[in-house]
mmCIF file of C-alpha atoms in Angstrom:
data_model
loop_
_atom_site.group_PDB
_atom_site.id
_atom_site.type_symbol
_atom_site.label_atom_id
_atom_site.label_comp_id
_atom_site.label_asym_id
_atom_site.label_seq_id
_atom_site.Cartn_x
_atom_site.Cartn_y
_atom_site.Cartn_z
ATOM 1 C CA UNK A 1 110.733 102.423 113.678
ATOM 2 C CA UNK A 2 111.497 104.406 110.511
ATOM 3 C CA UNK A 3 110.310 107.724 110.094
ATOM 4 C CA UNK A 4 108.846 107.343 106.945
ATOM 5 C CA UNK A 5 106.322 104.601 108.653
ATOM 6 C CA UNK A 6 104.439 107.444 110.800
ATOM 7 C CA UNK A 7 104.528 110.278 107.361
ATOM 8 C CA UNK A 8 101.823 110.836 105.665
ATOM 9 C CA UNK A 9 101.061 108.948 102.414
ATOM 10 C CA UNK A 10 99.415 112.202 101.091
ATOM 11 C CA UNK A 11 102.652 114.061 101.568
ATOM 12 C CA UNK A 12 105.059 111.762 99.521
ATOM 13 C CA UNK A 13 102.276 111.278 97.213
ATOM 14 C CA UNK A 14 102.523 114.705 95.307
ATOM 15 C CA UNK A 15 106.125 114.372 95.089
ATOM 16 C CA UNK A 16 104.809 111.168 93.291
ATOM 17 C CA UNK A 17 102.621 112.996 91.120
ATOM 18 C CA UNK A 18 105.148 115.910 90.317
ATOM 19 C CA UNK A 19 108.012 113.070 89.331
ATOM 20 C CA UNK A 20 106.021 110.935 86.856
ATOM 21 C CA UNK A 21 104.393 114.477 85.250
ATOM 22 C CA UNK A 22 107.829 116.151 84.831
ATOM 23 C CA UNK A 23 108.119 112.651 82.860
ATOM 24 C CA UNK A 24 105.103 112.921 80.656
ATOM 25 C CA UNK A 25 103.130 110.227 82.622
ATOM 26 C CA UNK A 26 99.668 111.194 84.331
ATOM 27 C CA UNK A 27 98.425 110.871 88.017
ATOM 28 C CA UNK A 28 95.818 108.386 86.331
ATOM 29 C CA UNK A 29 98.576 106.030 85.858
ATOM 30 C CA UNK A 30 100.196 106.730 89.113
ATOM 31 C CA UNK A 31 97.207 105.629 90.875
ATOM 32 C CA UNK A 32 96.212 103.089 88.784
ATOM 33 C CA UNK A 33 99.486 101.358 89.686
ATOM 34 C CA UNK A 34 98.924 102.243 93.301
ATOM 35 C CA UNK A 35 95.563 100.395 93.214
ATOM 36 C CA UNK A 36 97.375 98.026 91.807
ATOM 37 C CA UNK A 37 99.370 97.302 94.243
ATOM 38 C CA UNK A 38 97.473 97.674 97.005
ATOM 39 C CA UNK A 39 94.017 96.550 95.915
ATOM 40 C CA UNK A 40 92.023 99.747 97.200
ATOM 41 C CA UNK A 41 89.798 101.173 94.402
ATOM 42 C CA UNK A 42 90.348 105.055 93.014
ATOM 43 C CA UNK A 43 88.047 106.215 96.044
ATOM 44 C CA UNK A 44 89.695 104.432 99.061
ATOM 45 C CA UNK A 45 92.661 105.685 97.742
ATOM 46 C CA UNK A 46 91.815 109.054 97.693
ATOM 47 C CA UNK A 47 90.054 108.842 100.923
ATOM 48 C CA UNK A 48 93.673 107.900 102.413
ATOM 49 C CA UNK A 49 95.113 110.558 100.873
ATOM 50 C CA UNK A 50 92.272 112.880 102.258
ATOM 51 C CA UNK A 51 92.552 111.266 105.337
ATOM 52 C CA UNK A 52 96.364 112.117 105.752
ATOM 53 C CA UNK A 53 96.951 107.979 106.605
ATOM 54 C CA UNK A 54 100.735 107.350 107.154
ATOM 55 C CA UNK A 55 102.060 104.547 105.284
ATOM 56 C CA UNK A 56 101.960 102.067 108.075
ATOM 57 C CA UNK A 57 98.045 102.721 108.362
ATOM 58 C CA UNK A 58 97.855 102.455 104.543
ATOM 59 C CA UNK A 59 99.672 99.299 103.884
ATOM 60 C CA UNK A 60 98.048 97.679 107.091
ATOM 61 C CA UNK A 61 94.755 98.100 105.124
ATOM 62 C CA UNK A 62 95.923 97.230 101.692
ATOM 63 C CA UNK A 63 95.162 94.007 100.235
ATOM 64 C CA UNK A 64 98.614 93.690 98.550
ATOM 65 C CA UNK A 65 98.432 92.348 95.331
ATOM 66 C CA UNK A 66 99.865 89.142 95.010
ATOM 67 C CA UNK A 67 101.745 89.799 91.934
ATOM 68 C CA UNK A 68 103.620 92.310 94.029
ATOM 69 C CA UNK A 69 106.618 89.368 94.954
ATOM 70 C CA UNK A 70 107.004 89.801 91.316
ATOM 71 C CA UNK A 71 107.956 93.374 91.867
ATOM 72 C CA UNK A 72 112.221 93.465 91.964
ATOM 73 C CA UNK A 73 115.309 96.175 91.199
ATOM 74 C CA UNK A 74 116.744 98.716 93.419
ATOM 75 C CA UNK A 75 115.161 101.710 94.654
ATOM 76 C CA UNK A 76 118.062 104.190 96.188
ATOM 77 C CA UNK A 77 120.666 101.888 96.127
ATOM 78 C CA UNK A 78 118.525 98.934 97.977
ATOM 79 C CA UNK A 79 117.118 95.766 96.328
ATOM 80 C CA UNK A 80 113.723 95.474 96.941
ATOM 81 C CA UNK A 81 113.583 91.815 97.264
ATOM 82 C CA UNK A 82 116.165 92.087 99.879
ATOM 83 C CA UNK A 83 114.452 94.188 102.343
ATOM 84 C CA UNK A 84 113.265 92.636 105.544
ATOM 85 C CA UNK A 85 111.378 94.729 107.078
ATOM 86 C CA UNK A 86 107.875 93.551 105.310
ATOM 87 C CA UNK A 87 106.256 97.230 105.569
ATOM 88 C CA UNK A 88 109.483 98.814 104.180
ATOM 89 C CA UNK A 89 109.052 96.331 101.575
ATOM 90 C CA UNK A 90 106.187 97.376 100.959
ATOM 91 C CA UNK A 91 106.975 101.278 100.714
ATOM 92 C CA UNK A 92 109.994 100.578 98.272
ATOM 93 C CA UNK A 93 107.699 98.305 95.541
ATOM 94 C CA UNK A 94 105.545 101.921 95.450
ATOM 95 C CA UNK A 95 108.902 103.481 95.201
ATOM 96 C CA UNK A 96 109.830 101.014 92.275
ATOM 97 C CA UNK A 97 106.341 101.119 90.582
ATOM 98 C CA UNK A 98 106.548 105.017 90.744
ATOM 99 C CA UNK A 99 109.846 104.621 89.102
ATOM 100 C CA UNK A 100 108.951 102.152 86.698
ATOM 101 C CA UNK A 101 106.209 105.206 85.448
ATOM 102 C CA UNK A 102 108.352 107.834 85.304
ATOM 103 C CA UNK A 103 111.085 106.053 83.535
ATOM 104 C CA UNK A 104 108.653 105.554 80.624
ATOM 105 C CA UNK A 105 107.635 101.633 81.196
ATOM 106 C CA UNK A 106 104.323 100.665 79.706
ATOM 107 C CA UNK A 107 101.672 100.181 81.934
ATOM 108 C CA UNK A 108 101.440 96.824 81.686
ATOM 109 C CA UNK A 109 104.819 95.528 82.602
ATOM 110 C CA UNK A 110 104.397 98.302 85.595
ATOM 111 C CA UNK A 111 101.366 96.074 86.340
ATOM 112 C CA UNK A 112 102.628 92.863 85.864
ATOM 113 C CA UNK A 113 100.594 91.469 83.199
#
């Protein structure tokens, strides 16, 4: 099991918050994308984050959107349609959407729509 599966999604996620900022992107669209993706509204997210949920946890209660397939690139040198594990999977199309953010990409191609 990776590490990353038993962190919490609260830690990572202000690290999330401080990398689309120092872009000139807001935490609203950060978690707007996050709901996005994993079909929680703004208060079960924040609950999780409250909570201190690790990302297994979290994704095992998302509803993942089902656009989400749709979701492809690479996220630290790893394409995210290629990764197996379906929980790591998950993890890196956060990582991508987070990306997607920072880099500037309207909010709805980081959506899908």
């Amino acid at each position: 099991m990776h590490r990353i599966f038993s962190t919490s999604v609260s830690s990572v996620y202000f690290h999330y918050v401080a990398k689309v900022e120092r872009k000139g992107r807001t935490r609203d669209e950060l978690d707007e994308a996050i709901c996005w993706l994993t079909g929680f509204s703004p208060a079960e997210l924040h609950a999780h984050l409250d909570a201190g949920t690790t990302f297994e946890d979290f994704f095992a209660a998302a509803r993942l959107n089902p656009a989400a397939a749709s979701i492809t690139g690479v996220v630290c040198g790893v394409r995210v349609e290629d990764v197996e594990d379906p929980l790591m999977q998950r993890i890196r199309y956060l990582d991508k959407l987070v990306d997607e953010i920072a880099r500037g990409k309207a909010m709805d191609k980081v959506l899908r729509s």
